[in-house]
Amino acid sequence: MSGQGLNRPVVTSALAVGRGVRSLWLLALLLVVWEVAARRVGSLFVPPVSQIFGAFVDTWLSASPSSLFLSSQFRVDVLPSLVRLGLGYGAATVLGVGLGILIGVWRPAGAFFNPLIRLGMSVPVTALLPIAIVLFGITSGMNVFLIALGCLWPILINTYDGVRGIDRTVVTAARSLRLTRRRYFLRVLLPGASPAIFAGMRISIGIALVLMVISELYAATAGLGFYIVSQQRLFQFPQLWSAIVLLALLGILFNAVFALVERVLLRWHRNVRPDSAESH
């Protein structure tokens, strides 16, 4: 019995490695097809993968090892984008979790604000870009505002649903134990709603990246979106594609880090445990 328990992590790791190898083979095949097709067609707008990779290294990773290979172009365009992303996402997380818990616990507030929240969530945030430019000007505040507004709704709605979805038996048991408000919040409400909160935060990562780029495409003087549109105007398409590849890598990195944090903090929750199906 103990031998089976010891072998289970090994088998799980082997399966994960096998899935990763299959995914890498598919990616490698797609890149080869892209390279061959781009060289045969000779399109200016879709260069071969080798040119994109060369532009990626020259543009973003051409500095010395003392600078972690991060070029001056990386510091000029990527770091401002990451700062805007972090500020907007952080503000949306604080407001979304706080307001979601408030209207989830206080029934009258939930009944009153729920229709307004659903209405606000249905409005495309990108449609508010002209208004945001008028209000904030072409500043980083405008980009942060759009990112925060777009990320706010999924986090708020998921937090509200998570609080309202806590098992009533657990709530009744906590009340019968006469827990203080602080202990109830830390031991019952927050753990019970945390899976839904993390789901909303994970969805908002992709939304934040999209809004970061869109806001910088039209109203910024630095950033990845600004770099993309400037290279498009200069017909520097290998550099343009290198920025798109960098965005994809950032998205993968953010999701991987968030998945790791979620797995550690919610290891008790059966829906985020990889061996939950086997253990039950």
mmCIF file of C-alpha atoms in Angstrom, residues 4-277:
data_model
loop_
_atom_site.group_PDB
_atom_site.id
_atom_site.type_symbol
_atom_site.label_atom_id
_atom_site.label_comp_id
_atom_site.label_asym_id
_atom_site.label_seq_id
_atom_site.Cartn_x
_atom_site.Cartn_y
_atom_site.Cartn_z
ATOM 1 C CA GLN A 4 1.619 2.473 -4.342
ATOM 2 C CA GLY A 5 1.481 5.758 -2.471
ATOM 3 C CA LEU A 6 5.154 6.418 -3.200
ATOM 4 C CA ASN A 7 4.781 5.510 -6.863
ATOM 5 C CA ARG A 8 1.773 7.754 -7.428
ATOM 6 C CA PRO A 9 3.767 11.055 -7.593
ATOM 7 C CA VAL A 10 6.255 9.402 -9.961
ATOM 8 C CA VAL A 11 3.480 8.248 -12.284
ATOM 9 C CA THR A 12 1.786 11.639 -12.160
ATOM 10 C CA SER A 13 5.049 13.419 -12.986
ATOM 11 C CA ALA A 14 5.737 11.030 -15.853
ATOM 12 C CA LEU A 15 2.291 11.656 -17.316
ATOM 13 C CA ALA A 16 2.797 15.414 -17.013
ATOM 14 C CA VAL A 17 6.163 15.172 -18.777
ATOM 15 C CA GLY A 18 4.598 13.065 -21.517
ATOM 16 C CA ARG A 19 1.853 15.622 -22.084
ATOM 17 C CA GLY A 20 4.458 18.399 -22.177
ATOM 18 C CA VAL A 21 6.574 16.543 -24.745
ATOM 19 C CA ARG A 22 3.537 15.970 -26.977
ATOM 20 C CA SER A 23 2.655 19.664 -26.764
ATOM 21 C CA LEU A 24 6.220 20.669 -27.624
ATOM 22 C CA TRP A 25 6.250 18.365 -30.643
ATOM 23 C CA LEU A 26 3.057 19.947 -31.917
ATOM 24 C CA LEU A 27 4.467 23.432 -31.372
ATOM 25 C CA ALA A 28 7.705 22.493 -33.145
ATOM 26 C CA LEU A 29 5.735 21.109 -36.100
ATOM 27 C CA LEU A 30 3.680 24.303 -36.371
ATOM 28 C CA LEU A 31 6.835 26.433 -36.283
ATOM 29 C CA VAL A 32 8.444 24.364 -39.034
ATOM 30 C CA VAL A 33 5.334 24.675 -41.199
ATOM 31 C CA TRP A 34 5.284 28.431 -40.561
ATOM 32 C CA GLU A 35 8.972 28.735 -41.510
ATOM 33 C CA VAL A 36 8.608 26.800 -44.748
ATOM 34 C CA ALA A 37 5.350 28.474 -45.782
ATOM 35 C CA ALA A 38 6.627 31.995 -44.995
ATOM 36 C CA ARG A 39 9.790 31.443 -47.058
ATOM 37 C CA ARG A 40 7.825 30.075 -50.000
ATOM 38 C CA VAL A 41 5.231 32.849 -49.977
ATOM 39 C CA GLY A 42 7.698 35.644 -49.199
ATOM 40 C CA SER A 43 5.140 37.837 -47.438
ATOM 41 C CA LEU A 44 6.321 41.102 -45.903
ATOM 42 C CA PHE A 45 3.676 40.920 -43.185
ATOM 43 C CA VAL A 46 4.292 37.342 -41.993
ATOM 44 C CA PRO A 47 8.068 36.786 -41.842
ATOM 45 C CA PRO A 48 9.692 33.401 -41.188
ATOM 46 C CA VAL A 49 10.051 32.195 -37.621
ATOM 47 C CA SER A 50 13.847 32.465 -37.829
ATOM 48 C CA GLN A 51 13.588 36.198 -38.574
ATOM 49 C CA ILE A 52 11.118 36.696 -35.733
ATOM 50 C CA PHE A 53 13.406 34.826 -33.325
ATOM 51 C CA GLY A 54 16.395 36.912 -34.435
ATOM 52 C CA ALA A 55 14.420 40.123 -33.992
ATOM 53 C CA PHE A 56 13.225 38.914 -30.577
ATOM 54 C CA VAL A 57 16.780 38.387 -29.330
ATOM 55 C CA ASP A 58 18.095 41.628 -30.852
ATOM 56 C CA THR A 59 15.204 43.720 -29.563
ATOM 57 C CA TRP A 60 14.603 42.362 -26.074
ATOM 58 C CA LEU A 61 17.584 40.217 -25.008
ATOM 59 C CA SER A 62 20.652 41.927 -26.460
ATOM 60 C CA ALA A 63 22.109 43.438 -23.273
ATOM 61 C CA SER A 64 24.955 42.192 -21.125
ATOM 62 C CA PRO A 65 24.573 39.452 -18.492
ATOM 63 C CA SER A 66 24.882 42.088 -15.763
ATOM 64 C CA SER A 67 21.534 43.473 -16.997
ATOM 65 C CA LEU A 68 19.998 39.974 -17.150
ATOM 66 C CA PHE A 69 20.243 40.279 -20.969
ATOM 67 C CA LEU A 70 17.312 42.743 -20.887
ATOM 68 C CA SER A 71 17.910 45.413 -23.519
ATOM 69 C CA SER A 72 17.246 49.130 -23.261
ATOM 70 C CA GLN A 73 14.185 48.603 -25.468
ATOM 71 C CA PHE A 74 12.837 46.177 -22.863
ATOM 72 C CA ARG A 75 13.257 48.776 -20.125
ATOM 73 C CA VAL A 76 11.697 51.522 -22.250
ATOM 74 C CA ASP A 77 8.610 49.637 -23.456
ATOM 75 C CA VAL A 78 8.048 46.512 -21.372
ATOM 76 C CA LEU A 79 8.636 47.820 -17.854
ATOM 77 C CA PRO A 80 6.093 50.688 -18.167
ATOM 78 C CA SER A 81 3.525 48.193 -19.454
ATOM 79 C CA LEU A 82 4.163 45.847 -16.545
ATOM 80 C CA VAL A 83 3.850 48.718 -14.044
ATOM 81 C CA ARG A 84 0.487 49.750 -15.537
ATOM 82 C CA LEU A 85 -0.636 46.141 -15.553
ATOM 83 C CA GLY A 86 0.343 45.631 -11.923
ATOM 84 C CA LEU A 87 -1.307 48.839 -10.706
ATOM 85 C CA GLY A 88 -4.543 48.230 -12.601
ATOM 86 C CA TYR A 89 -4.762 44.567 -11.661
ATOM 87 C CA GLY A 90 -3.891 45.287 -8.023
ATOM 88 C CA ALA A 91 -6.510 48.018 -7.737
ATOM 89 C CA ALA A 92 -9.142 45.765 -9.325
ATOM 90 C CA THR A 93 -8.273 42.935 -6.931
ATOM 91 C CA VAL A 94 -8.540 45.112 -3.813
ATOM 92 C CA LEU A 95 -11.786 46.766 -4.907
ATOM 93 C CA GLY A 96 -13.333 43.625 -6.361
ATOM 94 C CA VAL A 97 -12.663 41.411 -3.357
ATOM 95 C CA GLY A 98 -13.640 44.098 -0.856
ATOM 96 C CA LEU A 99 -16.881 45.110 -2.573
ATOM 97 C CA GLY A 100 -17.751 41.496 -3.427
ATOM 98 C CA ILE A 101 -17.477 40.445 0.215
ATOM 99 C CA LEU A 102 -19.457 43.498 1.332
ATOM 100 C CA ILE A 103 -22.431 42.969 -0.981
ATOM 101 C CA GLY A 104 -22.239 39.217 -0.461
ATOM 102 C CA VAL A 105 -22.539 39.499 3.309
ATOM 103 C CA TRP A 106 -24.970 42.433 3.397
ATOM 104 C CA ARG A 107 -28.094 41.181 1.635
ATOM 105 C CA PRO A 108 -29.770 44.601 1.058
ATOM 106 C CA ALA A 109 -26.617 45.914 -0.635
ATOM 107 C CA GLY A 110 -26.398 42.794 -2.782
ATOM 108 C CA ALA A 111 -30.019 43.078 -3.873
ATOM 109 C CA PHE A 112 -29.598 46.775 -4.676
ATOM 110 C CA PHE A 113 -26.233 46.733 -6.486
ATOM 111 C CA ASN A 114 -26.435 43.363 -8.254
ATOM 112 C CA PRO A 115 -28.375 44.671 -11.309
ATOM 113 C CA LEU A 116 -26.025 47.651 -11.601
ATOM 114 C CA ILE A 117 -22.983 45.391 -11.415
ATOM 115 C CA ARG A 118 -24.354 43.054 -14.087
ATOM 116 C CA LEU A 119 -25.066 46.076 -16.292
ATOM 117 C CA GLY A 120 -21.560 47.450 -15.819
ATOM 118 C CA MET A 121 -20.067 44.053 -16.607
ATOM 119 C CA SER A 122 -21.966 43.894 -19.902
ATOM 120 C CA VAL A 123 -20.490 47.183 -21.191
ATOM 121 C CA PRO A 124 -17.288 46.600 -23.250
ATOM 122 C CA VAL A 125 -14.493 48.436 -21.472
ATOM 123 C CA THR A 126 -12.792 49.219 -24.786
ATOM 124 C CA ALA A 127 -15.814 51.343 -25.724
ATOM 125 C CA LEU A 128 -14.891 53.642 -22.832
ATOM 126 C CA LEU A 129 -11.424 54.338 -24.246
ATOM 127 C CA PRO A 130 -12.380 57.730 -25.820
ATOM 128 C CA ILE A 131 -13.996 58.840 -22.563
ATOM 129 C CA ALA A 132 -10.966 57.714 -20.567
ATOM 130 C CA ILE A 133 -8.669 59.705 -22.872
ATOM 131 C CA VAL A 134 -10.801 62.815 -22.348
ATOM 132 C CA LEU A 135 -10.825 62.358 -18.566
ATOM 133 C CA PHE A 136 -7.201 61.342 -17.978
ATOM 134 C CA GLY A 137 -5.416 62.428 -21.133
ATOM 135 C CA ILE A 138 -2.654 60.370 -22.724
ATOM 136 C CA THR A 139 -1.156 59.350 -19.404
ATOM 137 C CA SER A 140 -0.432 56.140 -17.567
ATOM 138 C CA GLY A 141 -3.431 56.891 -15.358
ATOM 139 C CA MET A 142 -5.710 56.300 -18.321
ATOM 140 C CA ASN A 143 -4.165 52.883 -19.001
ATOM 141 C CA VAL A 144 -4.370 51.923 -15.328
ATOM 142 C CA PHE A 145 -8.009 53.033 -15.180
ATOM 143 C CA LEU A 146 -9.035 50.888 -18.159
ATOM 144 C CA ILE A 147 -7.156 47.838 -16.879
ATOM 145 C CA ALA A 148 -8.642 48.205 -13.404
ATOM 146 C CA LEU A 149 -12.167 48.704 -14.727
ATOM 147 C CA GLY A 150 -11.982 45.692 -17.020
ATOM 148 C CA CYS A 151 -10.550 43.400 -14.334
ATOM 149 C CA LEU A 152 -12.901 44.619 -11.619
ATOM 150 C CA TRP A 153 -16.089 42.908 -12.793
ATOM 151 C CA PRO A 154 -14.931 39.254 -12.967
ATOM 152 C CA ILE A 155 -13.263 39.513 -9.564
ATOM 153 C CA LEU A 156 -16.251 41.263 -7.983
ATOM 154 C CA ILE A 157 -18.844 38.888 -9.436
ATOM 155 C CA ASN A 158 -16.861 35.772 -8.522
ATOM 156 C CA THR A 159 -16.252 37.066 -4.995
ATOM 157 C CA TYR A 160 -19.951 37.831 -4.553
ATOM 158 C CA ASP A 161 -20.983 34.414 -5.876
ATOM 159 C CA GLY A 162 -18.349 32.740 -3.701
ATOM 160 C CA VAL A 163 -19.615 34.420 -0.539
ATOM 161 C CA ARG A 164 -23.246 33.694 -1.372
ATOM 162 C CA GLY A 165 -22.382 30.098 -2.246
ATOM 163 C CA ILE A 166 -20.899 29.125 1.120
ATOM 164 C CA ASP A 167 -22.662 26.080 2.525
ATOM 165 C CA ARG A 168 -25.451 27.199 4.824
ATOM 166 C CA THR A 169 -24.688 24.304 7.159
ATOM 167 C CA VAL A 170 -21.191 25.695 7.699
ATOM 168 C CA VAL A 171 -22.582 29.170 8.353
ATOM 169 C CA THR A 172 -25.113 27.810 10.843
ATOM 170 C CA ALA A 173 -22.414 25.806 12.617
ATOM 171 C CA ALA A 174 -20.191 28.882 12.865
ATOM 172 C CA ARG A 175 -23.046 30.877 14.365
ATOM 173 C CA SER A 176 -23.818 28.134 16.865
ATOM 174 C CA LEU A 177 -20.176 28.243 17.984
ATOM 175 C CA ARG A 178 -20.573 32.003 18.532
ATOM 176 C CA LEU A 179 -17.459 32.868 16.559
ATOM 177 C CA THR A 180 -16.357 36.480 16.639
ATOM 178 C CA ARG A 181 -16.650 38.440 13.402
ATOM 179 C CA ARG A 182 -12.906 38.307 12.917
ATOM 180 C CA ARG A 183 -12.695 34.539 13.407
ATOM 181 C CA TYR A 184 -15.762 34.024 11.206
ATOM 182 C CA PHE A 185 -14.180 36.083 8.444
ATOM 183 C CA LEU A 186 -10.797 34.343 8.653
ATOM 184 C CA ARG A 187 -11.974 30.773 9.334
ATOM 185 C CA VAL A 188 -15.261 30.509 7.419
ATOM 186 C CA LEU A 189 -16.036 33.289 4.960
ATOM 187 C CA LEU A 190 -12.632 33.877 3.362
ATOM 188 C CA PRO A 191 -11.682 30.179 2.954
ATOM 189 C CA GLY A 192 -15.145 29.337 1.661
ATOM 190 C CA ALA A 193 -15.117 32.078 -0.967
ATOM 191 C CA SER A 194 -11.424 31.849 -1.911
ATOM 192 C CA PRO A 195 -11.817 29.287 -4.752
ATOM 193 C CA ALA A 196 -14.292 31.582 -6.523
ATOM 194 C CA ILE A 197 -12.111 34.624 -5.787
ATOM 195 C CA PHE A 198 -9.074 32.948 -7.321
ATOM 196 C CA ALA A 199 -11.120 31.938 -10.360
ATOM 197 C CA GLY A 200 -12.089 35.565 -10.953
ATOM 198 C CA MET A 201 -8.521 36.755 -10.452
ATOM 199 C CA ARG A 202 -7.190 34.185 -12.911
ATOM 200 C CA ILE A 203 -9.718 35.204 -15.572
ATOM 201 C CA SER A 204 -8.742 38.831 -15.064
ATOM 202 C CA ILE A 205 -5.080 38.178 -15.884
ATOM 203 C CA GLY A 206 -5.894 37.665 -19.559
ATOM 204 C CA ILE A 207 -8.272 40.626 -19.555
ATOM 205 C CA ALA A 208 -5.536 42.815 -18.042
ATOM 206 C CA LEU A 209 -3.064 41.875 -20.789
ATOM 207 C CA VAL A 210 -5.603 42.581 -23.537
ATOM 208 C CA LEU A 211 -6.599 45.965 -22.103
ATOM 209 C CA MET A 212 -2.964 46.881 -21.494
ATOM 210 C CA VAL A 213 -2.159 46.419 -25.177
ATOM 211 C CA ILE A 214 -5.357 48.011 -26.517
ATOM 212 C CA SER A 215 -5.000 51.125 -24.367
ATOM 213 C CA GLU A 216 -1.358 51.508 -25.400
ATOM 214 C CA LEU A 217 -2.142 51.053 -29.090
ATOM 215 C CA TYR A 218 -4.128 54.288 -29.172
ATOM 216 C CA ALA A 219 -3.043 56.373 -26.198
ATOM 217 C CA ALA A 220 0.513 55.938 -24.937
ATOM 218 C CA THR A 221 4.006 57.209 -25.566
ATOM 219 C CA ALA A 222 5.706 54.021 -24.374
ATOM 220 C CA GLY A 223 4.745 50.410 -23.821
ATOM 221 C CA LEU A 224 4.313 47.189 -25.744
ATOM 222 C CA GLY A 225 1.158 48.359 -27.502
ATOM 223 C CA PHE A 226 2.877 51.601 -28.525
ATOM 224 C CA TYR A 227 5.877 49.620 -29.765
ATOM 225 C CA ILE A 228 3.656 47.318 -31.848
ATOM 226 C CA VAL A 229 1.841 50.150 -33.621
ATOM 227 C CA SER A 230 5.072 52.094 -34.190
ATOM 228 C CA GLN A 231 6.745 49.065 -35.808
ATOM 229 C CA GLN A 232 3.653 48.515 -37.956
ATOM 230 C CA ARG A 233 3.908 52.086 -39.236
ATOM 231 C CA LEU A 234 7.608 51.566 -40.010
ATOM 232 C CA PHE A 235 6.892 48.221 -41.755
ATOM 233 C CA GLN A 236 9.236 46.465 -39.307
ATOM 234 C CA PHE A 237 7.164 43.315 -39.103
ATOM 235 C CA PRO A 238 9.793 40.971 -37.589
ATOM 236 C CA GLN A 239 10.065 43.393 -34.663
ATOM 237 C CA LEU A 240 6.271 43.635 -34.491
ATOM 238 C CA TRP A 241 5.932 39.850 -34.316
ATOM 239 C CA SER A 242 8.684 39.701 -31.676
ATOM 240 C CA ALA A 243 6.550 41.940 -29.434
ATOM 241 C CA ILE A 244 3.560 39.633 -29.983
ATOM 242 C CA VAL A 245 5.706 36.640 -29.019
ATOM 243 C CA LEU A 246 6.843 38.498 -25.909
ATOM 244 C CA LEU A 247 3.206 39.155 -24.966
ATOM 245 C CA ALA A 248 2.413 35.463 -25.386
ATOM 246 C CA LEU A 249 5.355 34.495 -23.171
ATOM 247 C CA LEU A 250 4.286 37.002 -20.520
ATOM 248 C CA GLY A 251 0.761 35.570 -20.550
ATOM 249 C CA ILE A 252 2.087 32.026 -20.143
ATOM 250 C CA LEU A 253 4.402 33.127 -17.334
ATOM 251 C CA PHE A 254 1.667 34.987 -15.441
ATOM 252 C CA ASN A 255 -0.745 32.071 -15.707
ATOM 253 C CA ALA A 256 1.907 29.574 -14.601
ATOM 254 C CA VAL A 257 2.860 31.666 -11.563
ATOM 255 C CA PHE A 258 -0.782 32.197 -10.646
ATOM 256 C CA ALA A 259 -1.538 28.478 -11.025
ATOM 257 C CA LEU A 260 1.372 27.689 -8.698
ATOM 258 C CA VAL A 261 0.195 30.200 -6.094
ATOM 259 C CA GLU A 262 -3.355 28.895 -6.377
ATOM 260 C CA ARG A 263 -2.201 25.296 -5.972
ATOM 261 C CA VAL A 264 -0.236 26.176 -2.836
ATOM 262 C CA LEU A 265 -2.885 28.350 -1.171
ATOM 263 C CA LEU A 266 -5.834 26.167 -2.139
ATOM 264 C CA ARG A 267 -4.221 22.765 -1.739
ATOM 265 C CA TRP A 268 -7.039 21.822 0.615
ATOM 266 C CA HIS A 269 -9.651 22.382 -2.062
ATOM 267 C CA ARG A 270 -10.438 19.240 -4.028
ATOM 268 C CA ASN A 271 -11.030 21.100 -7.298
ATOM 269 C CA VAL A 272 -7.422 22.294 -7.494
ATOM 270 C CA ARG A 273 -5.751 19.067 -6.374
ATOM 271 C CA PRO A 274 -4.413 17.003 -9.273
ATOM 272 C CA ASP A 275 -4.896 13.692 -7.453
ATOM 273 C CA SER A 276 -8.384 14.465 -6.149
ATOM 274 C CA ALA A 277 -10.104 12.156 -8.636
#
